[in-house]
Short mmCIF file of C-alpha atoms in Angstrom, two decimals:
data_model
loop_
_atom_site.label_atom_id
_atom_site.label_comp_id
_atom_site.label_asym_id
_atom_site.label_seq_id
_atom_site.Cartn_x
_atom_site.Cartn_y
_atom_site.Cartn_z
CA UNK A 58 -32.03 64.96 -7.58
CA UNK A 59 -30.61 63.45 -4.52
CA UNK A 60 -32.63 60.17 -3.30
CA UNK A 61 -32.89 59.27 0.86
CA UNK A 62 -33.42 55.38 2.00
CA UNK A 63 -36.43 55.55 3.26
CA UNK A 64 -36.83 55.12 6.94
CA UNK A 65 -40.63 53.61 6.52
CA UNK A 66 -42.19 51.54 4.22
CA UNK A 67 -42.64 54.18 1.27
CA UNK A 68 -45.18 54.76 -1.74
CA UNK A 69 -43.61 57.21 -4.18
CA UNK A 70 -46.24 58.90 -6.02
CA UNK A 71 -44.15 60.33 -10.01
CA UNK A 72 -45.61 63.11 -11.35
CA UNK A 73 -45.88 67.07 -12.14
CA UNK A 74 -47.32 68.87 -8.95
CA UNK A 75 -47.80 66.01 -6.51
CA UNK A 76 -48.17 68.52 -3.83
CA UNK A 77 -51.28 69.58 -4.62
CA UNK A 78 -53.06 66.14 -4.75
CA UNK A 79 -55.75 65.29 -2.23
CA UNK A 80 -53.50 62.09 -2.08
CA UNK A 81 -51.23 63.24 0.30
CA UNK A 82 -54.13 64.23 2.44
CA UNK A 83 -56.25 60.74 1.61
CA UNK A 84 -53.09 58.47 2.14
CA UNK A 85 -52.59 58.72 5.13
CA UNK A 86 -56.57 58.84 5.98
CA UNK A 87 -56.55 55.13 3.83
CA UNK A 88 -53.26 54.16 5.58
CA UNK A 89 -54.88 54.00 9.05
CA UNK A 90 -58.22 52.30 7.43
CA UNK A 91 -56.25 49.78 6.09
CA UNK A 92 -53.78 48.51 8.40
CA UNK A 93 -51.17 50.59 6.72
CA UNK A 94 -50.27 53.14 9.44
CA UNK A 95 -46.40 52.99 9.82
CA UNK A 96 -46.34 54.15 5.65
CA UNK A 97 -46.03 57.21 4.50
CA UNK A 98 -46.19 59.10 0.71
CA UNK A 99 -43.76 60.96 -0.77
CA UNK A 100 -44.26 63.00 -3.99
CA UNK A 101 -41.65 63.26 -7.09
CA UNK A 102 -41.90 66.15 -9.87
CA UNK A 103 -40.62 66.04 -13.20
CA UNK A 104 -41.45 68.40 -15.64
CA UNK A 105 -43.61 67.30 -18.90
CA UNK A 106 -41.14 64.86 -21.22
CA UNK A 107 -38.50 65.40 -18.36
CA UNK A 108 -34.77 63.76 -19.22
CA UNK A 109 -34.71 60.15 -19.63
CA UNK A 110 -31.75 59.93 -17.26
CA UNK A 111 -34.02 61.46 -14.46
CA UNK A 112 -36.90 58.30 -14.81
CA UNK A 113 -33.56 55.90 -14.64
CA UNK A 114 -32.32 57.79 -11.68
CA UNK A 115 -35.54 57.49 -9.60
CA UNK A 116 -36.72 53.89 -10.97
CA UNK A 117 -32.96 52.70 -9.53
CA UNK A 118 -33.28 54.76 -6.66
CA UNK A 119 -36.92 52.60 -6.24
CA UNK A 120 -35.40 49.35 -7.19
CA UNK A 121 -32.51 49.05 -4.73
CA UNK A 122 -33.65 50.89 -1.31
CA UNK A 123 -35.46 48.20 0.73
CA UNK A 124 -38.22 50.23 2.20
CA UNK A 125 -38.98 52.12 -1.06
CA UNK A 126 -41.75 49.84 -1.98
CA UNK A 127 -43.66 51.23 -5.35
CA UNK A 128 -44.90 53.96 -7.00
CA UNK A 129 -48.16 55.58 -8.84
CA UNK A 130 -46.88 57.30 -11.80
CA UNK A 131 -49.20 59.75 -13.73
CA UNK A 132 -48.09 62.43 -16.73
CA UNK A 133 -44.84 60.61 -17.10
CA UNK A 134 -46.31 56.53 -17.64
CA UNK A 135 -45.28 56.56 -21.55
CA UNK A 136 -41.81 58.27 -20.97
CA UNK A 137 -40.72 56.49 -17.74
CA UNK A 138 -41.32 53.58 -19.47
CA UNK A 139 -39.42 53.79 -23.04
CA UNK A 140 -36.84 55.04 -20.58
CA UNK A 141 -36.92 52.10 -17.92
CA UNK A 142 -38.10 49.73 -19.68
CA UNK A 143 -34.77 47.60 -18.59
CA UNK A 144 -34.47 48.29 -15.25
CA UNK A 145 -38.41 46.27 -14.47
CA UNK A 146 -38.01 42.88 -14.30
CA UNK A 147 -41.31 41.61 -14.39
CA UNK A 148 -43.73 44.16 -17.28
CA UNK A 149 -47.38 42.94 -17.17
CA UNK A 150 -48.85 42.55 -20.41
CA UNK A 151 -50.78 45.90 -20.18
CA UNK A 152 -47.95 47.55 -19.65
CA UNK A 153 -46.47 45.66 -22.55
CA UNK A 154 -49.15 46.45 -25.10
CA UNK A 155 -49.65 49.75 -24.18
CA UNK A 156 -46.35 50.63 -23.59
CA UNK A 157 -46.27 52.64 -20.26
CA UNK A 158 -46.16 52.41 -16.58
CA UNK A 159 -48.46 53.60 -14.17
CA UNK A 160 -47.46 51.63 -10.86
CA UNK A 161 -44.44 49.89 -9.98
CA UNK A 162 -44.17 47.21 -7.32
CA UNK A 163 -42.34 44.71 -6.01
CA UNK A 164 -42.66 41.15 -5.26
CA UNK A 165 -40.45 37.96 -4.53
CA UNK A 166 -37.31 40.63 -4.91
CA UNK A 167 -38.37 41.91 -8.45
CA UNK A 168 -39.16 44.98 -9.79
CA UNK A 169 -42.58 44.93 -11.28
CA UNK A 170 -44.11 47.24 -14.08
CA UNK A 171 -48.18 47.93 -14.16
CA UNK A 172 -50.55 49.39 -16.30
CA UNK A 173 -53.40 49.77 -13.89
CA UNK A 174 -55.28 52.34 -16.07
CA UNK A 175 -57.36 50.06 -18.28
CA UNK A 176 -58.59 48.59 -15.27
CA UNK A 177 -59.12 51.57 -12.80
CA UNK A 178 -60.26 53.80 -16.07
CA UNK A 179 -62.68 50.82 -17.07
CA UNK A 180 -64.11 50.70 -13.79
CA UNK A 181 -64.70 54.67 -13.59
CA UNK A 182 -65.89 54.87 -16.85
CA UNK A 183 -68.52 52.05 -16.22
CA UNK A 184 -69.44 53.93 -13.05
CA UNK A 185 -70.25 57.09 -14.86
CA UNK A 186 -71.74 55.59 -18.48
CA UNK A 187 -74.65 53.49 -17.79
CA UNK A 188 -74.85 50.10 -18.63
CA UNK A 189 -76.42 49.70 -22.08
CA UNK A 190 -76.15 53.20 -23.05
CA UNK A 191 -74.29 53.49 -25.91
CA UNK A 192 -76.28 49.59 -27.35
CA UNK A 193 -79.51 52.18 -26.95
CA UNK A 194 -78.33 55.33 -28.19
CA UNK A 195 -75.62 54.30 -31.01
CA UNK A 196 -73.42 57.20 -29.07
CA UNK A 197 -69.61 57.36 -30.10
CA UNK A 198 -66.67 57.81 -27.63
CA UNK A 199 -64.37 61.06 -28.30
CA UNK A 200 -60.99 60.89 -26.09
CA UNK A 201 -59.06 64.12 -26.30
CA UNK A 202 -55.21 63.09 -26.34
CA UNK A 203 -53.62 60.12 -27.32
CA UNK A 204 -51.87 59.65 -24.10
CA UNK A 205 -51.77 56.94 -21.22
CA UNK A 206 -55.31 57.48 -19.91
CA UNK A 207 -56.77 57.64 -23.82
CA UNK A 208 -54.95 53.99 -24.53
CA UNK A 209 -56.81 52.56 -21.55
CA UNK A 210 -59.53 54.14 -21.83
CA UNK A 211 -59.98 53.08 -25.37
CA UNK A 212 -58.73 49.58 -24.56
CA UNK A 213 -61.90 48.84 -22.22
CA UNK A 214 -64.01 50.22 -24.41
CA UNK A 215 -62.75 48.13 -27.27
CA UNK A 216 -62.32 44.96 -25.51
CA UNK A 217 -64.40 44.91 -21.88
CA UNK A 218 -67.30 46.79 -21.87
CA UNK A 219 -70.07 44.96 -22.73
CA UNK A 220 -72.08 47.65 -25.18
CA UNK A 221 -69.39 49.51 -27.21
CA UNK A 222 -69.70 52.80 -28.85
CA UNK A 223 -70.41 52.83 -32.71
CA UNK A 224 -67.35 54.63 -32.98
CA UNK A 225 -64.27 55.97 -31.21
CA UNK A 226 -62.85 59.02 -32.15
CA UNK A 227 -58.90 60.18 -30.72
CA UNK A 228 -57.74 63.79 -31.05
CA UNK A 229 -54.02 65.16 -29.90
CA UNK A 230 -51.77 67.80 -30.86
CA UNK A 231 -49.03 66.08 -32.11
CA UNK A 232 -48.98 63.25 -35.11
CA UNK A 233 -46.38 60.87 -32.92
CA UNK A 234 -49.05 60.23 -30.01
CA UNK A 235 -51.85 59.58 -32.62
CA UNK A 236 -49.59 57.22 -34.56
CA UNK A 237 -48.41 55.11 -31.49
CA UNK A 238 -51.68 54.98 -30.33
CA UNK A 239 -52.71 53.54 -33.77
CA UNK A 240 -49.96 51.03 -33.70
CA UNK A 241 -51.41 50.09 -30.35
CA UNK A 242 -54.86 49.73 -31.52
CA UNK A 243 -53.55 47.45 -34.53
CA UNK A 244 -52.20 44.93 -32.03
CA UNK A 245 -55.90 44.60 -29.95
CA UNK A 246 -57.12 43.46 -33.41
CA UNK A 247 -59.95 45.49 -32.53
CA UNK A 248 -63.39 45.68 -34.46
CA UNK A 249 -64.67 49.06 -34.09
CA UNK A 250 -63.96 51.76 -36.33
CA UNK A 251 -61.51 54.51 -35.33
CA UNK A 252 -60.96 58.01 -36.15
CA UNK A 253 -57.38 59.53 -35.47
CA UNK A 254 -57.56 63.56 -35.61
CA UNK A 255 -54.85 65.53 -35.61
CA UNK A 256 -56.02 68.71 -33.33
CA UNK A 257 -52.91 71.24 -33.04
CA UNK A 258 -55.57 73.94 -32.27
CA UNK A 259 -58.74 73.78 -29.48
CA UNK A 260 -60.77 74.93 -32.73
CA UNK A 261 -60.20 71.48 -34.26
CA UNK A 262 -61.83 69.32 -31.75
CA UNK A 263 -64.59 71.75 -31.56
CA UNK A 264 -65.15 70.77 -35.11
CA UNK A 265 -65.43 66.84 -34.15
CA UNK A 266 -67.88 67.81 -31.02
CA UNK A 267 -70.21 69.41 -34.14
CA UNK A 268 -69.80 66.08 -35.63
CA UNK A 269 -71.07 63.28 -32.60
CA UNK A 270 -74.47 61.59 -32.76
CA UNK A 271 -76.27 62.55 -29.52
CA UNK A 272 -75.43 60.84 -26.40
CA UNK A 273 -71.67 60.43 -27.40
CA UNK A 274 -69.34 60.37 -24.41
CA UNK A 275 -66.29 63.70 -24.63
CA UNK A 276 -63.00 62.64 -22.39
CA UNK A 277 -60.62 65.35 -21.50
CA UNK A 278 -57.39 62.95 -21.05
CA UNK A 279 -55.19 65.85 -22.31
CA UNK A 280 -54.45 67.13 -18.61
CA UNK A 281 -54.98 70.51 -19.74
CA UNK A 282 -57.32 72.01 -16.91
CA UNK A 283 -54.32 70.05 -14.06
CA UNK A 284 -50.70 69.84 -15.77
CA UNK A 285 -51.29 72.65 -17.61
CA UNK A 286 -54.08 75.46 -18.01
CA UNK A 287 -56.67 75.58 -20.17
CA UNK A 288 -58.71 73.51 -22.17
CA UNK A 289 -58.83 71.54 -25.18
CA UNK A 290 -61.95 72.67 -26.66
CA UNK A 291 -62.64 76.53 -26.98
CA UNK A 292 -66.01 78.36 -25.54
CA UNK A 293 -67.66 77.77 -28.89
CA UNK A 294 -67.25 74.00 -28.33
CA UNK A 295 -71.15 72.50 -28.72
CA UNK A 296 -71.34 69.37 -26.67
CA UNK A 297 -73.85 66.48 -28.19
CA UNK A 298 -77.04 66.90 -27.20
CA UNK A 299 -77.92 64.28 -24.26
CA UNK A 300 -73.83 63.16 -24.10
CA UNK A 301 -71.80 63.05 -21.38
CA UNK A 302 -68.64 65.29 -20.84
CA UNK A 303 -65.77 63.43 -18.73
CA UNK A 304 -63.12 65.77 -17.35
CA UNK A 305 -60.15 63.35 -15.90
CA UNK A 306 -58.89 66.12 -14.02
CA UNK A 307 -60.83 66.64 -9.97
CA UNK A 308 -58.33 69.87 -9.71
CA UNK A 309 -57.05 72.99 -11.09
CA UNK A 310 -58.47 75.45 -12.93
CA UNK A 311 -60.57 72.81 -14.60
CA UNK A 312 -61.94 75.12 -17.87
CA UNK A 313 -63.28 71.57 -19.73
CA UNK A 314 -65.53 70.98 -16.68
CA UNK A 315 -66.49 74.50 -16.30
CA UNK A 316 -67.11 74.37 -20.35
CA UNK A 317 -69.52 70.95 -20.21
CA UNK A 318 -71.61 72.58 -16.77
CA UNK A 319 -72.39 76.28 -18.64
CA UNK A 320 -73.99 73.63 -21.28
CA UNK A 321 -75.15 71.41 -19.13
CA UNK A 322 -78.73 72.38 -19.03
CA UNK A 323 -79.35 73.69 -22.78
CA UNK A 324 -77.59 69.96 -24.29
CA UNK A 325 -78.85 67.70 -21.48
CA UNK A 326 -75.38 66.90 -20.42
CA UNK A 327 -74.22 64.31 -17.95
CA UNK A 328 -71.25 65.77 -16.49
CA UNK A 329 -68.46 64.31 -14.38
CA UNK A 330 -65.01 65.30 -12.64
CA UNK A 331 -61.91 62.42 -11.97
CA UNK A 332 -62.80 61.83 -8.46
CA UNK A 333 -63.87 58.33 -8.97
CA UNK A 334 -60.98 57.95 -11.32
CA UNK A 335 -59.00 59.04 -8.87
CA UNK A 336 -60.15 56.92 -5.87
CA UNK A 337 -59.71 53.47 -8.14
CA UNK A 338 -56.73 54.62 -9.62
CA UNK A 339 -55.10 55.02 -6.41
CA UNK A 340 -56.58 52.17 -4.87
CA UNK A 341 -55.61 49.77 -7.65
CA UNK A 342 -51.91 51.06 -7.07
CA UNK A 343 -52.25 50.55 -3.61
CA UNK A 344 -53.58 46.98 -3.55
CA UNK A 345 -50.46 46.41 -5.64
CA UNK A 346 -47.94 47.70 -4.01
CA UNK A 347 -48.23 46.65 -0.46
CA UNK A 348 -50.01 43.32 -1.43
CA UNK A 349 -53.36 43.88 0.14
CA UNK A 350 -57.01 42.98 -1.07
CA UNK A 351 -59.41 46.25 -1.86
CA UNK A 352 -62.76 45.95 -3.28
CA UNK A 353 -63.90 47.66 -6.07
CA UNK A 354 -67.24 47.86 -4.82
CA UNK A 355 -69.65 47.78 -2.50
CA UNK A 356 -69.48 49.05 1.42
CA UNK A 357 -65.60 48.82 2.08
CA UNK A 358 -65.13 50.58 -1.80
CA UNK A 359 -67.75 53.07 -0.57
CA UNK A 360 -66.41 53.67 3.19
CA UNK A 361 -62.40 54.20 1.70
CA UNK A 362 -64.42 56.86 -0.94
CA UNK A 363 -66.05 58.81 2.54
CA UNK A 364 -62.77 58.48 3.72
CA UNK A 365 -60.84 60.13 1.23
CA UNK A 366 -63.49 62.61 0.72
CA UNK A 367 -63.50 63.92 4.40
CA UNK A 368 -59.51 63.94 4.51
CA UNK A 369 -59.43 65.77 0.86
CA UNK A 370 -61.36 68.46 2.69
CA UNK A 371 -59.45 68.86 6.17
#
């Protein structure tokens, strides 16, 4: 891929089919609202588990053009990372435990790694779970995929939320995910009992929704539904009576959210998209990467949320 210096300051925004995200829509919307309007967003694709030597290319690329200033990564956070890992000079110890990169930044001349998702992901999460619910209910926590969004995900649960589920339960399709994120899990030194489930089939994490008490949270973090059709579960999939049903995915064909709302009345579901994940996710990056303050809350949080609302729909 051939790179071009930037001609204004620059956010770079890594992932599969940036084109289609409201962000490119929103940016520019947030951009004006925040004293940001001479920068721009450009996308990068890579296809899934692209070539190490094409994360090296664009992280250099990023590193040594003056008015390419970060990046939001999604998809690719756990393989730009093994492959970049030496170009960062500064990797915050998020990104260090959990072994990824989801924004890059710099500051004082050096390239800086990020894992925002255990914040942005904790702050979501605690937006859509009520406070106290699983210390009422004794509900577990079922992440589908052992990716990037699953590690953080399972990190705040572990280690900042205040009421914990009783268990955690982590599906994906492949043994290597499930054992890294076990490794990972080992170094939190973490208390709470954890299931790994190998799941090469929708069928088998059907069988672990049969299993939840009621009122257990179910995470799509698979991207199936965005990256890639489909779902992880099939239509014979029972959520948990009373639970709540997480898709991380706001758009594509979206079959896990369209799976959780055909129940949603018979099981009592609580049922959310990634919009909110999406609008801290970004935000976080954003606050990073051109050194400004954003609130995580409250009128400001709420007016950049209309914002990016009313620009996702022009």
């Amino acid at each position: 891929m051939t790179y071009q210096p930037a001609t204004r300051p620059t956010l770079y925004f890594i992932g599969v089919t940036t084109g289609k995200s409201s962000i490119m829509k929103v940016f520019p919307a947030w951009a004006r609202a925040l004293g940001l309007a001479d920068a721009v967003i450009r996308g990068i694709d890579f296809p899934l588990h692209a070539d190490p030597a094409a994360y090296r290319e664009a992280v250099t690329f990023l590193r040594d053009d003056p008015l390419s200033l970060g990046a939001l990564v999604t998809t690719h956070k756990i393989d730009l990372f093994h492959a970049c890992r030496d170009l960062f000079d500064v990797i915050d110890p998020h990104a260090a435990l959990m072994g990824e990169t989801s924004c890059i930044s710099k500051a004082g001349g050096r390239l800086v790694c990020h894992a925002k998702d255990p914040i942005s992901s904790g702050l979501a999460f605690d937006a859509f779970v009520p406070d106290g619910h699983f210390a009422r209910t004794g509900a577990e926590l079922f992440s589908i995929g052992a990716g990037g969004s699953t590690i953080a995900l399972t990190w705040h649960a572990m280690r900042a939320r205040r009421d914990r589920p009783s268990r955690i339960i982590v599906s994906n399709r492949s043994k290597a995910r499930l054992d890294e994120i076990r490794r990972i899990h080992g170094e939190m030194d973490a208390d709470l009992p954890v299931d790994y489930v190998l799941a090469p089939n929708p069928a088998d994490n059907d069988a672990v929704l049969a299993g939840l008490a009621p009122g257990s949270v179910v995470v799509n973090a698979t991207g199936l539904g965005k990256d890639a059709p489909g779902s992880p579960l099939t239509d014979a999939g029972r959520f948990p009576q009373g639970g709540l049903a997480w898709d991380l995915n706001y758009r594509g064909d979206l079959v896990f959210l369209d799976q959780a709302r055909r129940q949603q009345a018979a099981q009592g579901l609580t049922v959310e998209d990634g919009w909110t994940y999406f609008i801290h996710g970004w935000t976080q990056v954003i606050a990073e990467v051109f050194h400004i303050p954003i609130p995580t809350a409250g009128l400001r949080f709420d007016d950049l949320s209309r914002i990016a609302a009313e620009a996702a729909k022009g």
